[in-house]
């Protein structure tokens, strides 16, 4: 055997260097928080074999660069730099799956989570008392005083909806601070959504009550440096997750949004048809074609803005995407009319045939748009 590739004999002494806890920190534009967080972890986790994995979505402020510099000096620090992707949940999942310690924690980079709770959370997992430990703002001893009224209200409402609709028994299923046994996480991982902000809620809902859970209180602090990445779309992400889990992943938010945008397209089509016929006095075929073209264009813009906002096309890609969308929708129209005809042929009920055709059209357009217009890179 070639000396160079001879396997290195296992050395029992190496085991002690293996981390017991992997801390996963999703980051986007958190450059100024990295060193402070690292210092706090080091102080809080004396005597624990830990590692920290920063998952950075190619932050324009170069957060990944700061992490790399730190990683060169300390082997416990690792950096995953993801290019062309955004999303908090996906980043956390990727970070956990890229590490191997028997326990994994997720925490924010901005020092809002209390790292001094980590040893307690770890010992609850190690003793077997829990498989999931949540840093909770909403139990005795915890608080989220740094929230303004608007945000506190939204958080309370979302928590209530999650509890009722998904029968979640936990006080703070929206927390971004938790620790879990790796084996349990790996079992659940294939069913988790990589879209959205609410990975903990997803974990709890997907486990369907079969995850021994303990909550420990902590005070949600104020962000140290940088800006919040929360926007109004977070509410949409949340509703999508609740809907998907409620319907056992049958209906996705994306499909629902796509169908809703399709509905607005019908109104746009009829509006344009009216204007073209009555105001511009086009002949009917031209007016109908103008209606279809305008509706497809507004549908494309809305889908790019809303349905596929995490994969939004920009610059020249918009033009290419629009042309592909016209093509997809034209074939969708043929499929629509074809199905409607064949249903009508069997059973001449106009609304049934019309609805079957429309459903065929929207399913086709959705499936093909995902493949050819907003293709995942
Ligand atoms: N990798 C990655 N990290 C993200 C993304 N969005 C947010 N984050 C990180 O996720 C953590 C939570 O985001 P925040 O904006 O702090 O959300 P929050 O704590 O609920 O809001 P604030 O109270 O305003 O800070 C932070 O460490 C962010 O840098 C993303 O798209 N990708
Ligand atoms: Mg934060």
mmCIF file of N, CA, C and O and ligand atoms in Angstrom, residues 26-28 30 55 57 86-88 91 108-110 112 151 220 223 228-230, ligand 1:
data_model
loop_
_atom_site.group_PDB
_atom_site.id
_atom_site.type_symbol
_atom_site.label_atom_id
_atom_site.label_comp_id
_atom_site.label_asym_id
_atom_site.label_seq_id
_atom_site.Cartn_x
_atom_site.Cartn_y
_atom_site.Cartn_z
ATOM 1 N N UNK A 26 -26.121 31.299 13.141
ATOM 2 C CA UNK A 26 -26.392 31.835 11.812
ATOM 3 C C UNK A 26 -26.036 33.310 11.789
ATOM 4 O O UNK A 26 -26.313 34.029 12.764
ATOM 5 N N UNK A 27 -25.410 33.769 10.715
ATOM 6 C CA UNK A 27 -25.067 35.194 10.680
ATOM 7 C C UNK A 27 -25.375 35.809 9.329
ATOM 8 O O UNK A 27 -25.206 35.181 8.284
ATOM 9 N N UNK A 28 -25.821 37.029 9.386
ATOM 10 C CA UNK A 28 -25.932 37.859 8.196
ATOM 11 C C UNK A 28 -25.631 39.300 8.617
ATOM 12 O O UNK A 28 -26.360 39.862 9.430
ATOM 13 N N UNK A 30 -23.132 40.474 10.643
ATOM 14 C CA UNK A 30 -22.922 40.513 12.094
ATOM 15 C C UNK A 30 -21.435 40.696 12.399
ATOM 16 O O UNK A 30 -20.960 40.289 13.458
ATOM 17 N N UNK A 55 -22.569 30.067 10.423
ATOM 18 C CA UNK A 55 -23.070 29.821 9.069
ATOM 19 C C UNK A 55 -23.464 31.169 8.484
ATOM 20 O O UNK A 55 -24.469 31.765 8.874
ATOM 21 N N UNK A 57 -24.340 33.724 5.327
ATOM 22 C CA UNK A 57 -24.856 33.748 3.953
ATOM 23 C C UNK A 57 -24.150 34.830 3.137
ATOM 24 O O UNK A 57 -24.787 35.737 2.607
ATOM 25 N N UNK A 86 -30.105 32.410 1.090
ATOM 26 C CA UNK A 86 -30.457 33.163 2.269
ATOM 27 C C UNK A 86 -31.436 32.338 3.080
ATOM 28 O O UNK A 86 -32.187 31.535 2.557
ATOM 29 N N UNK A 87 -31.469 32.535 4.357
ATOM 30 C CA UNK A 87 -32.485 31.883 5.169
ATOM 31 C C UNK A 87 -31.927 31.391 6.480
ATOM 32 O O UNK A 87 -30.929 30.666 6.518
ATOM 33 N N UNK A 88 -32.604 31.820 7.523
ATOM 34 C CA UNK A 88 -32.146 31.482 8.866
ATOM 35 C C UNK A 88 -32.282 29.989 9.168
ATOM 36 O O UNK A 88 -31.332 29.348 9.620
ATOM 37 N N UNK A 91 -29.823 27.854 7.301
ATOM 38 C CA UNK A 91 -28.461 28.029 7.813
ATOM 39 C C UNK A 91 -28.264 27.204 9.087
ATOM 40 O O UNK A 91 -27.229 26.547 9.261
ATOM 41 N N UNK A 108 -28.275 33.169 18.378
ATOM 42 C CA UNK A 108 -28.039 34.326 17.520
ATOM 43 C C UNK A 108 -26.647 34.888 17.753
ATOM 44 O O UNK A 108 -26.061 34.710 18.820
ATOM 45 N N UNK A 109 -26.182 35.655 16.767
ATOM 46 C CA UNK A 109 -24.839 36.227 16.872
ATOM 47 C C UNK A 109 -24.824 37.531 17.646
ATOM 48 O O UNK A 109 -23.768 37.988 18.068
ATOM 49 N N UNK A 110 -25.992 38.136 17.849
ATOM 50 C CA UNK A 110 -26.015 39.529 18.306
ATOM 51 C C UNK A 110 -26.065 39.702 19.825
ATOM 52 O O UNK A 110 -26.382 40.782 20.316
ATOM 53 N N UNK A 112 -28.125 38.555 21.992
ATOM 54 C CA UNK A 112 -29.436 38.650 22.635
ATOM 55 C C UNK A 112 -29.732 37.388 23.450
ATOM 56 O O UNK A 112 -30.605 37.386 24.300
ATOM 57 N N UNK A 151 -43.818 44.536 18.642
ATOM 58 C CA UNK A 151 -43.181 43.234 18.467
ATOM 59 C C UNK A 151 -43.618 42.251 19.540
ATOM 60 O O UNK A 151 -43.779 41.058 19.267
ATOM 61 N N UNK A 220 -34.137 37.949 27.141
ATOM 62 C CA UNK A 220 -33.779 38.291 25.767
ATOM 63 C C UNK A 220 -33.239 39.710 25.765
ATOM 64 O O UNK A 220 -33.947 40.661 26.066
ATOM 65 N N UNK A 223 -29.998 43.829 20.941
ATOM 66 C CA UNK A 223 -28.983 43.547 19.927
ATOM 67 C C UNK A 223 -27.740 44.394 20.205
ATOM 68 O O UNK A 223 -27.855 45.577 20.515
ATOM 69 N N UNK A 228 -31.449 44.492 12.639
ATOM 70 C CA UNK A 228 -32.339 43.338 12.649
ATOM 71 C C UNK A 228 -32.610 42.874 11.223
ATOM 72 O O UNK A 228 -32.648 43.674 10.305
ATOM 73 N N UNK A 229 -32.776 41.555 11.055
ATOM 74 C CA UNK A 229 -33.129 41.046 9.728
ATOM 75 C C UNK A 229 -34.601 40.676 9.669
ATOM 76 O O UNK A 229 -35.071 40.118 8.697
ATOM 77 N N UNK A 230 -35.316 40.946 10.740
ATOM 78 C CA UNK A 230 -36.745 40.662 10.738
ATOM 79 C C UNK A 230 -37.436 41.677 9.838
ATOM 80 O O UNK A 230 -37.135 42.854 9.897
HETATM 81 N N1 LIG B 1 -27.106 32.742 7.752
HETATM 82 C C1 LIG B 1 -28.135 33.575 7.936
HETATM 83 N N2 LIG B 1 -28.323 34.149 9.135
HETATM 84 C C2 LIG B 1 -29.371 34.983 9.287
HETATM 85 C C3 LIG B 1 -30.269 35.292 8.238
HETATM 86 N N3 LIG B 1 -31.205 36.151 8.713
HETATM 87 C C4 LIG B 1 -30.884 36.378 10.002
HETATM 88 N N4 LIG B 1 -29.779 35.691 10.345
HETATM 89 C C5 LIG B 1 -29.108 35.639 11.658
HETATM 90 O O1 LIG B 1 -30.011 35.057 12.556
HETATM 91 C C6 LIG B 1 -29.912 35.637 13.833
HETATM 92 C C7 LIG B 1 -31.273 36.212 14.228
HETATM 93 O O2 LIG B 1 -31.606 37.300 13.391
HETATM 94 P P1 LIG B 1 -32.044 38.694 14.025
HETATM 95 O O3 LIG B 1 -32.137 39.718 12.951
HETATM 96 O O4 LIG B 1 -31.128 38.988 15.172
HETATM 97 O O5 LIG B 1 -33.503 38.353 14.532
HETATM 98 P P2 LIG B 1 -34.072 38.696 15.968
HETATM 99 O O6 LIG B 1 -33.070 38.422 17.039
HETATM 100 O O7 LIG B 1 -35.367 37.995 16.074
HETATM 101 O O8 LIG B 1 -34.311 40.261 15.792
HETATM 102 P P3 LIG B 1 -33.605 41.484 16.591
HETATM 103 O O9 LIG B 1 -34.208 41.497 17.963
HETATM 104 O O10 LIG B 1 -34.019 42.670 15.813
HETATM 105 O O11 LIG B 1 -32.131 41.247 16.583
HETATM 106 C C8 LIG B 1 -28.809 36.695 13.727
HETATM 107 O O12 LIG B 1 -27.597 36.122 14.175
HETATM 108 C C9 LIG B 1 -28.770 36.991 12.241
HETATM 109 O O13 LIG B 1 -27.507 37.435 11.797
HETATM 110 C C10 LIG B 1 -30.040 34.661 6.966
HETATM 111 O O14 LIG B 1 -30.760 34.846 5.997
HETATM 112 N N5 LIG B 1 -28.979 33.814 6.885
#
